[in-house]
Coordinates of C-alpha atoms in Angstrom, one line a residue:
X1 CA 17.6 9.1 59.1
X2 CA 14.4 10.3 60.5
X3 CA 12.9 9.4 63.8
X4 CA 10.3 7.5 62.4
X5 CA 12.8 5.2 60.5
X6 CA 15.0 4.9 63.5
X7 CA 12.3 3.7 65.6
X8 CA 11.1 1.0 63.0
X9 CA 14.5 -0.4 62.8
X10 CA 14.8 -0.5 66.7
X11 CA 11.7 -2.3 66.8
X12 CA 12.3 -5.1 64.1
X13 CA 16.0 -5.5 66.0
X14 CA 14.1 -5.9 69.5
X15 CA 11.2 -8.3 68.2
X16 CA 13.8 -10.4 66.4
X17 CA 15.9 -10.8 69.4
X18 CA 12.8 -11.5 71.6
X19 CA 11.4 -14.2 68.8
X20 CA 14.5 -15.6 68.1
X21 CA 13.8 -18.8 68.0
X22 CA 11.3 -18.3 65.1
X23 CA 13.8 -16.0 63.3
X24 CA 16.4 -18.8 63.2
X25 CA 14.0 -21.5 62.7
X26 CA 12.5 -19.7 59.5
X27 CA 16.5 -19.2 58.6
X28 CA 17.3 -22.4 58.6
X29 CA 14.2 -23.6 56.6
X30 CA 14.5 -21.1 54.1
X31 CA 18.2 -21.4 53.6
X32 CA 17.9 -25.1 53.2
X33 CA 14.9 -24.8 51.1
X34 CA 16.9 -22.4 48.6
X35 CA 19.7 -24.9 48.7
X36 CA 17.8 -27.9 47.6
X37 CA 16.2 -25.9 45.1
X38 CA 19.6 -24.7 44.0
X39 CA 21.0 -28.1 43.9
X40 CA 18.3 -29.9 42.1
X41 CA 17.5 -26.8 39.6
X42 CA 18.2 -28.2 36.1
X43 CA 20.6 -26.8 33.8
X44 CA 19.2 -25.5 30.8
X45 CA 21.4 -25.2 27.7
X46 CA 20.5 -22.9 24.5
X47 CA 21.7 -23.6 21.0
X48 CA 21.0 -21.2 18.1
X49 CA 21.7 -20.4 14.5
X50 CA 21.3 -17.5 12.4
X51 CA 20.1 -18.0 8.6
X52 CA 20.5 -15.1 6.3
X53 CA 17.2 -14.9 3.8
X54 CA 18.1 -13.2 0.6
X55 CA 15.5 -12.5 -2.0
X56 CA 17.7 -10.5 -4.2
X57 CA 20.1 -11.5 -6.4
X58 CA 22.1 -10.8 -9.4
X59 CA 19.5 -12.3 -11.8
X60 CA 17.0 -9.5 -10.8
X61 CA 18.5 -6.4 -12.5
X62 CA 19.3 -9.0 -15.7
X63 CA 15.5 -10.4 -15.6
X64 CA 14.0 -7.0 -14.7
X65 CA 10.5 -6.7 -16.7
X66 CA 10.9 -10.5 -18.0
X67 CA 10.6 -12.6 -15.1
X68 CA 9.4 -12.1 -11.3
X69 CA 10.7 -13.8 -8.5
X70 CA 8.1 -14.9 -5.8
X71 CA 8.1 -12.7 -2.6
X72 CA 9.0 -14.4 1.1
X73 CA 6.6 -13.7 3.4
X74 CA 7.5 -12.3 7.0
X75 CA 10.8 -13.8 8.0
X76 CA 10.2 -15.2 11.7
X77 CA 6.3 -15.9 10.6
X78 CA 7.5 -18.5 7.5
X79 CA 10.1 -20.0 9.9
X80 CA 7.7 -20.6 12.6
X81 CA 4.8 -22.0 10.2
X82 CA 7.5 -24.2 8.4
X83 CA 9.3 -25.6 11.6
X84 CA 6.4 -25.5 13.8
X85 CA 4.5 -27.6 11.0
X86 CA 3.2 -31.5 11.6
X87 CA 5.6 -32.5 9.0
X88 CA 8.5 -31.0 10.4
X89 CA 7.7 -31.9 14.3
X90 CA 7.1 -35.6 12.8
X91 CA 10.7 -35.4 11.4
X92 CA 12.4 -34.1 14.6
X93 CA 10.5 -36.7 16.4
X94 CA 11.6 -39.8 14.3
X95 CA 14.9 -38.4 14.1
X96 CA 17.7 -40.5 16.3
X97 CA 17.8 -37.3 18.6
X98 CA 14.7 -38.3 20.3
X99 CA 14.6 -41.7 19.8
X100 CA 14.5 -42.5 23.6
X101 CA 11.3 -40.4 24.1
X102 CA 9.5 -41.7 20.7
X103 CA 6.5 -43.4 21.6
X104 CA 3.6 -45.3 19.3
X105 CA 1.1 -43.4 21.4
X106 CA -0.4 -40.2 19.3
X107 CA -0.8 -38.4 22.6
X108 CA 2.7 -38.8 23.6
X109 CA 4.2 -37.7 20.4
X110 CA 1.6 -34.5 20.7
X111 CA 2.8 -33.9 24.0
X112 CA 6.6 -34.2 22.7
X113 CA 5.7 -32.3 19.9
X114 CA 4.2 -29.3 22.2
X115 CA 7.4 -29.5 24.5
X116 CA 9.5 -28.9 21.8
X117 CA 7.8 -26.1 20.5
X118 CA 7.5 -24.5 23.7
X119 CA 11.4 -24.9 23.8
X120 CA 12.1 -23.2 20.6
X121 CA 12.2 -19.3 19.9
X122 CA 12.3 -18.1 16.7
X123 CA 12.9 -14.1 16.0
X124 CA 13.6 -11.4 13.9
X125 CA 17.0 -10.4 14.3
X126 CA 17.2 -8.1 11.3
X127 CA 15.3 -7.4 8.2
X128 CA 16.5 -10.5 6.6
X129 CA 18.0 -12.3 9.4
X130 CA 16.1 -15.0 11.8
X131 CA 17.5 -16.2 14.7
X132 CA 16.2 -20.3 15.7
X133 CA 17.1 -21.4 18.8
X134 CA 16.4 -24.5 21.4
X135 CA 16.8 -25.2 24.6
X136 CA 17.3 -28.2 26.7
X137 CA 18.9 -30.0 29.8
X138 CA 20.9 -32.0 27.3
X139 CA 23.4 -29.6 25.6
X140 CA 23.8 -32.3 22.7
X141 CA 20.1 -32.8 22.3
X142 CA 20.0 -28.8 22.1
X143 CA 22.7 -28.6 19.4
X144 CA 21.4 -31.5 17.3
X145 CA 17.7 -30.4 17.6
X146 CA 18.5 -26.5 16.5
X147 CA 20.3 -28.2 13.7
X148 CA 17.9 -30.5 12.5
X149 CA 15.5 -27.5 12.5
X150 CA 17.7 -25.3 10.6
X151 CA 18.3 -27.7 7.7
X152 CA 14.3 -28.6 7.8
X153 CA 14.0 -24.8 7.3
X154 CA 16.1 -24.0 4.6
X155 CA 14.8 -27.6 2.6
X156 CA 11.4 -26.6 3.0
X157 CA 11.6 -23.2 2.3
X158 CA 13.2 -23.5 -1.0
X159 CA 10.9 -26.5 -1.8
X160 CA 7.9 -24.4 -0.9
X161 CA 9.2 -21.4 -3.1
X162 CA 10.0 -24.1 -6.0
X163 CA 6.4 -25.8 -5.8
X164 CA 5.1 -22.3 -6.0
X165 CA 6.6 -21.0 -9.2
X166 CA 5.8 -24.5 -10.5
X167 CA 2.2 -24.1 -9.7
X168 CA 1.9 -20.5 -11.3
X169 CA 3.5 -22.0 -14.3
X170 CA 1.2 -24.9 -14.3
X171 CA -1.8 -22.4 -13.6
X172 CA -0.9 -20.1 -16.7
X173 CA 0.0 -23.2 -18.9
X174 CA -3.9 -24.5 -18.5
X175 CA -5.1 -21.2 -18.9
X176 CA -3.0 -20.9 -22.3
X177 CA -4.4 -24.3 -23.4
X178 CA -8.1 -23.2 -22.7
X179 CA -7.6 -20.1 -24.4
X180 CA -5.9 -21.8 -27.4
X181 CA -9.2 -23.6 -27.8
X182 CA -11.1 -20.8 -27.4
X183 CA -9.3 -19.2 -29.9
X184 CA -9.9 -21.8 -32.6
X185 CA -13.4 -21.9 -31.9
X186 CA -13.9 -18.3 -32.4
X187 CA -11.9 -18.6 -35.7
X188 CA -13.8 -21.5 -37.0
X189 CA -17.1 -20.1 -36.4
X190 CA -16.2 -16.8 -38.0
X191 CA -14.7 -19.0 -41.1
X192 CA -18.1 -20.9 -41.1
X193 CA -20.5 -17.9 -40.8
X194 CA -18.2 -16.1 -43.7
X195 CA -18.7 -19.8 -46.0
X196 CA -22.6 -19.6 -45.3
X197 CA -22.7 -16.0 -46.2
X198 CA -20.3 -16.0 -49.2
X199 CA -22.4 -13.3 -51.0
X200 CA -22.7 -10.8 -48.2
X201 CA -19.5 -9.4 -48.8
X202 CA -17.9 -6.1 -49.1
X203 CA -18.2 -5.8 -52.8
X204 CA -21.5 -7.0 -52.9
X205 CA -22.7 -4.3 -50.3
X206 CA -21.2 -1.9 -52.7
X207 CA -22.8 -3.2 -56.0
X208 CA -25.9 -3.5 -54.3
X209 CA -26.0 0.3 -53.5
X210 CA -24.5 1.2 -56.8
X211 CA -27.8 -1.1 -58.1
X212 CA -30.2 0.9 -56.0
X213 CA -29.0 4.1 -56.9
X214 CA -29.3 3.2 -60.5
X215 CA -32.7 1.7 -59.9
X216 CA -33.7 5.0 -58.3
X217 CA -32.7 7.1 -61.3
X218 CA -34.3 4.5 -63.6
X219 CA -37.6 5.0 -61.6
X220 CA -37.2 8.7 -61.7
X221 CA -36.6 8.4 -65.5
X222 CA -39.7 6.4 -65.9
X223 CA -41.9 8.7 -63.5
X224 CA -41.2 11.4 -65.8
X225 CA -41.9 9.2 -69.3
X226 CA -45.1 8.4 -67.6
X227 CA -45.9 12.0 -66.8
X228 CA -45.0 13.0 -70.3
X229 CA -47.2 10.4 -71.6
X230 CA -49.8 10.9 -69.4
X231 CA -49.6 14.8 -70.7
X232 CA -49.8 13.7 -74.6
X233 CA -52.8 11.7 -73.8
X234 CA -54.5 14.5 -72.2
X235 CA -53.8 16.6 -75.0
X236 CA -55.0 14.2 -77.6
X237 CA -58.2 13.9 -75.7
X238 CA -58.8 17.6 -75.5
X239 CA -57.8 17.7 -79.5
X240 CA -60.3 15.0 -80.0
X241 CA -63.2 17.0 -78.0
X242 CA -62.1 20.4 -79.6
X243 CA -60.5 21.7 -76.3
X244 CA -57.0 22.0 -78.0
X245 CA -55.3 22.4 -81.2
X246 CA -52.4 21.4 -82.8
X247 CA -50.6 24.1 -81.6
X248 CA -51.1 23.0 -78.0
X249 CA -49.3 19.7 -79.1
X250 CA -46.0 21.6 -80.2
X251 CA -46.2 23.4 -77.1
X252 CA -46.9 20.5 -75.2
X253 CA -43.9 18.5 -77.0
X254 CA -41.7 21.3 -76.0
X255 CA -42.7 21.3 -72.6
X256 CA -41.6 17.4 -72.5
X257 CA -38.5 18.1 -74.0
X258 CA -37.7 20.7 -71.6
X259 CA -38.6 18.4 -68.5
X260 CA -36.7 15.2 -70.0
X261 CA -33.5 17.7 -70.5
X262 CA -34.1 18.6 -66.8
X263 CA -34.6 15.0 -65.6
X264 CA -31.3 14.1 -67.5
X265 CA -29.3 17.2 -65.6
X266 CA -30.8 16.3 -62.3
X267 CA -29.5 12.5 -62.5
X268 CA -26.2 14.2 -63.8
X269 CA -26.4 16.5 -60.6
X270 CA -26.6 13.6 -58.3
X271 CA -23.8 11.7 -59.6
X272 CA -21.6 14.7 -58.9
X273 CA -23.2 15.0 -55.3
X274 CA -22.2 11.9 -54.5
X275 CA -18.4 12.7 -54.9
X276 CA -18.1 16.8 -54.7
X277 CA -19.8 19.2 -52.5
X278 CA -22.2 21.9 -53.1
X279 CA -19.6 24.3 -54.3
X280 CA -18.1 22.4 -56.8
X281 CA -18.3 24.3 -60.1
X282 CA -19.9 21.8 -62.2
X283 CA -22.6 21.4 -59.7
X284 CA -23.2 25.0 -59.4
X285 CA -23.2 25.3 -63.2
X286 CA -25.7 22.5 -63.5
X287 CA -28.0 24.1 -61.0
X288 CA -28.4 27.0 -62.7
X289 CA -28.6 24.9 -66.0
X290 CA -31.6 23.5 -64.5
X291 CA -33.2 26.6 -63.4
X292 CA -33.3 28.0 -66.5
X293 CA -34.8 24.9 -68.1
X294 CA -37.5 25.3 -65.4
X295 CA -38.0 29.0 -66.2
X296 CA -38.5 28.0 -69.8
X297 CA -41.2 25.3 -68.7
X298 CA -43.1 28.0 -66.8
X299 CA -42.9 30.1 -70.2
X300 CA -44.0 27.5 -72.3
X301 CA -46.9 26.7 -69.9
X302 CA -47.8 30.4 -69.7
X303 CA -48.0 30.8 -73.3
X304 CA -50.1 28.0 -74.1
X305 CA -52.7 29.2 -71.4
X306 CA -53.0 32.5 -73.1
X307 CA -53.7 30.9 -76.5
X308 CA -56.3 28.8 -74.8
X309 CA -58.2 32.1 -74.3
X310 CA -57.7 33.5 -77.8
X311 CA -58.5 30.6 -79.8
X312 CA -61.7 28.8 -80.2
X313 CA -61.1 25.2 -81.4
X314 CA -63.4 22.8 -83.5
X315 CA -63.8 18.9 -82.9
X316 CA -61.7 17.3 -85.4
X317 CA -63.8 14.5 -87.8
X318 CA -62.9 12.2 -90.2
X319 CA -59.5 11.1 -90.8
X320 CA -58.0 13.6 -88.5
X321 CA -59.8 12.1 -85.7
X322 CA -59.1 8.7 -86.8
X323 CA -55.1 9.7 -86.6
X324 CA -55.9 11.4 -83.1
X325 CA -57.5 8.2 -81.3
X326 CA -54.5 6.0 -83.2
X327 CA -52.1 8.1 -81.2
X328 CA -54.1 8.1 -78.2
X329 CA -54.1 4.2 -78.3
X330 CA -50.4 4.2 -79.0
X331 CA -49.8 6.4 -75.8
X332 CA -51.9 4.4 -73.4
X333 CA -50.0 1.4 -74.5
X334 CA -46.8 3.1 -73.9
X335 CA -48.2 4.5 -70.3
X336 CA -49.2 0.9 -69.5
X337 CA -45.6 -0.2 -70.5
X338 CA -44.0 2.3 -68.4
X339 CA -46.5 1.6 -65.4
X340 CA -45.2 -2.2 -65.4
X341 CA -41.8 -1.1 -66.0
X342 CA -42.1 0.9 -62.8
X343 CA -43.4 -1.7 -60.9
X344 CA -40.6 -3.8 -61.9
X345 CA -38.4 -1.3 -60.8
X346 CA -40.0 -1.0 -57.2
X347 CA -39.8 -5.0 -57.1
X348 CA -36.1 -4.9 -57.9
X349 CA -35.5 -1.9 -55.4
X350 CA -37.2 -4.0 -52.6
X351 CA -35.1 -7.0 -53.6
X352 CA -32.2 -4.6 -53.4
X353 CA -33.3 -3.1 -50.1
X354 CA -33.6 -6.6 -48.6
X355 CA -30.0 -7.9 -49.8
X356 CA -28.5 -4.7 -48.1
X357 CA -30.5 -5.5 -44.9
X358 CA -29.1 -9.0 -45.0
X359 CA -25.7 -7.8 -45.6
X360 CA -25.8 -5.4 -43.1
X361 CA -26.9 -8.3 -40.5
X362 CA -24.4 -10.3 -41.8
X363 CA -21.5 -7.6 -41.1
X364 CA -22.8 -6.8 -37.4
X365 CA -22.6 -10.7 -37.0
X366 CA -19.0 -10.9 -38.7
X367 CA -18.1 -7.6 -36.4
X368 CA -18.9 -9.3 -33.2
X369 CA -17.7 -12.6 -34.4
X370 CA -14.2 -11.0 -35.4
X371 CA -14.3 -8.8 -32.2
X372 CA -14.7 -12.2 -30.0
X373 CA -11.9 -13.6 -32.2
X374 CA -9.6 -10.7 -31.5
X375 CA -10.2 -10.8 -27.8
X376 CA -9.7 -14.1 -27.7
X377 CA -6.3 -13.7 -29.4
X378 CA -5.3 -10.9 -27.3
X379 CA -5.7 -12.9 -24.1
X380 CA -4.2 -16.2 -25.7
X381 CA -0.9 -13.6 -26.8
X382 CA -1.0 -12.3 -23.4
X383 CA -1.0 -15.6 -21.8
X384 CA 1.7 -16.8 -23.6
X385 CA 3.8 -14.1 -22.6
X386 CA 3.1 -14.7 -19.2
X387 CA 3.5 -18.2 -19.5
X388 CA 7.4 -17.7 -20.5
X389 CA 7.7 -15.3 -17.7
X390 CA 6.4 -18.1 -15.5
X391 CA 8.8 -20.6 -17.1
X392 CA 11.9 -18.4 -16.4
X393 CA 10.6 -17.8 -12.9
X394 CA 10.2 -21.5 -12.3
X395 CA 13.8 -22.0 -13.6
X396 CA 15.3 -19.7 -11.6
X397 CA 13.8 -20.9 -8.4
X398 CA 14.9 -24.5 -9.4
X399 CA 18.5 -23.5 -9.4
X400 CA 17.8 -21.6 -6.2
X401 CA 18.5 -17.9 -7.6
X402 CA 15.3 -16.4 -6.8
X403 CA 15.7 -17.4 -2.8
X404 CA 19.0 -17.7 -1.0
X405 CA 19.4 -19.3 2.2
X406 CA 22.5 -19.0 4.2
X407 CA 23.5 -20.0 7.7
X408 CA 25.4 -17.1 9.2
X409 CA 25.7 -18.8 12.4
X410 CA 26.3 -22.4 12.7
X411 CA 24.7 -24.0 15.9
X412 CA 27.2 -25.1 18.6
X413 CA 27.0 -27.6 21.6
X414 CA 26.6 -25.1 24.7
X415 CA 28.9 -25.3 27.5
X416 CA 27.5 -22.5 29.5
X417 CA 23.7 -23.1 30.9
X418 CA 21.0 -20.2 30.2
X419 CA 18.7 -18.4 32.4
X420 CA 18.6 -19.1 36.4
X421 CA 21.6 -21.3 37.7
X422 CA 22.8 -22.7 40.7
X423 CA 24.7 -19.6 41.7
X424 CA 21.8 -17.2 41.1
X425 CA 19.9 -19.6 43.6
X426 CA 22.9 -19.6 46.4
X427 CA 22.9 -16.0 46.1
X428 CA 19.1 -15.6 46.4
X429 CA 19.1 -18.4 49.2
X430 CA 21.7 -16.2 51.4
X431 CA 19.8 -12.9 51.0
X432 CA 16.1 -14.1 51.5
X433 CA 16.9 -16.5 54.3
X434 CA 17.5 -13.1 56.4
X435 CA 15.1 -11.0 54.7
X436 CA 12.1 -13.5 55.0
X437 CA 12.2 -14.0 58.6
X438 CA 12.4 -10.3 59.5
X439 CA 10.1 -9.7 57.1
X440 CA 7.6 -12.3 59.3
X441 CA 8.5 -10.7 62.7
X442 CA 8.0 -6.9 61.5
X443 CA 4.9 -8.4 60.2
X444 CA 3.4 -9.6 63.4
X445 CA 4.5 -5.8 64.8
X446 CA 1.8 -4.4 62.6
X447 CA -0.8 -6.7 63.6
X448 CA -0.9 -7.6 67.3
X449 CA -1.8 -3.8 67.9
X450 CA 1.2 -3.4 71.0
X451 CA 2.8 -0.2 71.7
X452 CA 6.7 -0.3 70.9
X453 CA 7.9 3.1 70.1
X454 CA 7.4 6.6 71.6
X455 CA 6.7 7.8 68.1
X456 CA 3.6 6.0 67.9
X457 CA 2.2 7.5 71.1
X458 CA 3.1 10.8 69.9
X459 CA 1.4 10.3 66.8
X460 CA -1.9 8.9 68.1
X461 CA -2.4 11.7 70.8
X462 CA -0.8 14.5 69.1
X463 CA 1.4 15.4 72.4
X464 CA 5.2 14.8 72.8
X465 CA 6.8 12.1 74.6
X466 CA 8.9 13.5 77.4
X467 CA 10.9 10.3 78.1
X468 CA 11.0 6.5 78.1
X469 CA 12.4 3.9 80.5
X470 CA 14.7 1.4 79.0
X471 CA 14.7 -2.4 80.2
X472 CA 17.4 -2.8 82.7
X473 CA 19.8 -6.1 82.0
X474 CA 20.8 -8.4 85.0
X475 CA 24.0 -10.2 84.7
X476 CA 22.2 -13.3 84.4
X477 CA 20.2 -11.7 81.5
X478 CA 23.8 -10.6 79.9
X479 CA 25.3 -13.9 80.5
X480 CA 22.1 -15.7 78.8
X481 CA 21.9 -13.0 75.8
X482 CA 25.8 -13.7 75.4
X483 CA 25.0 -17.5 75.0
X484 CA 21.9 -16.7 72.7
X485 CA 23.9 -14.7 70.3
X486 CA 26.8 -17.6 70.1
X487 CA 24.1 -20.0 69.3
X488 CA 22.6 -17.5 66.7
X489 CA 26.0 -16.9 65.6
X490 CA 27.0 -20.4 65.2
X491 CA 23.6 -21.7 63.3
X492 CA 24.3 -19.0 60.9
X493 CA 28.0 -20.1 60.3
X494 CA 26.8 -23.9 60.1
X495 CA 24.3 -22.7 57.3
X496 CA 26.9 -20.9 55.6
X497 CA 29.4 -23.6 56.1
X498 CA 26.8 -26.1 54.3
X499 CA 26.4 -23.6 51.4
X500 CA 30.1 -23.5 51.0
X501 CA 30.3 -27.3 50.9
X502 CA 27.5 -27.5 48.4
X503 CA 29.2 -24.8 46.1
X504 CA 32.6 -26.7 46.4
X505 CA 30.8 -30.2 45.4
X506 CA 28.9 -28.7 42.5
X507 CA 31.9 -26.8 41.1
X508 CA 33.7 -30.2 41.6
X509 CA 31.1 -31.5 39.5

C-alpha cells in the first residue's frame, strides 16, 4: 500500500474517532432512514404474456398469385398502437379490475389511463414474438390487467385485419362498378356514332376509292377525246382555209387512232400497277408497246410536216366546202359534249373526294372511340380479377387464416415482486449507513485546511519529514476511549438488532 493511501486511512480513522458523536449520529439517522424506506417500499408485481404473430400459413403457397394476405406492421409498434389506444384503455378502465379506481371525472380517467400506460411494457422478443408486461402493487390486478390487454390485442388485431381486407374489397368493387358504367357509356357512344354514319363503312371507302380511280380514267379518256376532236377541228379549219389537204386529214386520223390506242394501253398499265410491281412481265410488255406507239405517232407527225412543205393546197369551194363546214359543226358539237362530260366528271370526282374525307374523319373518330372502349374494357377486366383476388383475401381474413395470433405464455399471478425489494434496501442501509458518515468526515478534512499528515508537509515544501510525534494517552484517556468504544459498539449492535427484528417481522408477513 502506498504511503499516501496509508496516510489517508490513518487520517480518516483519527478524524472519525475524534468526531465519533457526529459519526454515530449520522450512522443512526441513515440506518433508520433506510430501514423506514425499506419497510414502506411498495412491492411491485409484474405479470406478462408472450404472443406469437404468424402471418404465413398453409394457404399462402396454395393461393400464391391469386390472393394477397395483408401484412402486419412492426410487432411492438402494432401492439402499442392497439393496447394504448383510447378504445382499449376505456375497455380496461371499465372492466371489473379497475372498478375501485373508476371515476366519472374525465381528468381522473385520463390520469388513470396514463398510469396504466406508464406501467405497461411491450417489447419484441423475437421476429414474430411480442411480450406484454404490466406491473402493479396488487399481483391479482397485474395478472388480470395483462390478461385483458392480451385479449384486447388479439381481438382488435384480427378485427383490424378483417376490416382492412373488407375495405380493400369495397374499394375495388366500387372501381369495378364505376368502370362498368364507363364501359357501357363508351360502348353506347361507339354504337350511336356508327349508326349515325352507317354509310361510312370500310366497303364504302373502298367503293369510293375505286369510283375515284374509275373517274380519273374516264377523265383521261375524255381529255384524249377532246384533244382528238380539237385536232380534227383544227384540220378542218386548215382545209377550209386551203392550208391542209385530205391527206393531212388521213394523217391526223391515224395520229388520233394511235393516241387512242396509247390511252387504252396506259389505262391498262395503271390497272396492273395497282396490283403488281414494275418488273411484272405484262407491265414491261405494255411499256414497250406504248413506246412503240408513241414512236409511230412521232413518225406520222414528221411525215405530215414534210408533206406540207412540198404540196401547195387551194381552198375548197362549193359542195366540198359545205361538207367541211358540216363536219366542223359536228366536231364542235362533239367537243362541247365532251367538255360538259368533263365538267361532270370533275364534279363527281370532287364529290367522291368529299366522301373519302368524310369517311376518313369518321374512321378517326371511330378509332378514338374504339380505343377508349378497349382501354375501359381492359381496366374493367383487370378490376374484375382484382376484385376476385380481394374477395378471396377477405374470406381468408374472415376465417382468420391470413393472420394467426397465439398466446405462447399465458399470464400468471406473480408471486415474487420485481425491482427493488426490502432485502435490497436493508443491505444498502447496512452498507451506506457506514459509508456516508465516514465520507462526511473525510470531506471535512479536505475543506478545513488543517495539516494532519506528514506527507502533506513533505509534498508542500518538497522536503522529507524526519520524524513525527504521536499523542501520548494517559490512563484516564485510555479508560475514556474504552468507554466510548463500548458505547459505539453498543450503538451499532442496537441498530443491527433493530434491523434483525425488522427482517424477522417482514419474513413473517
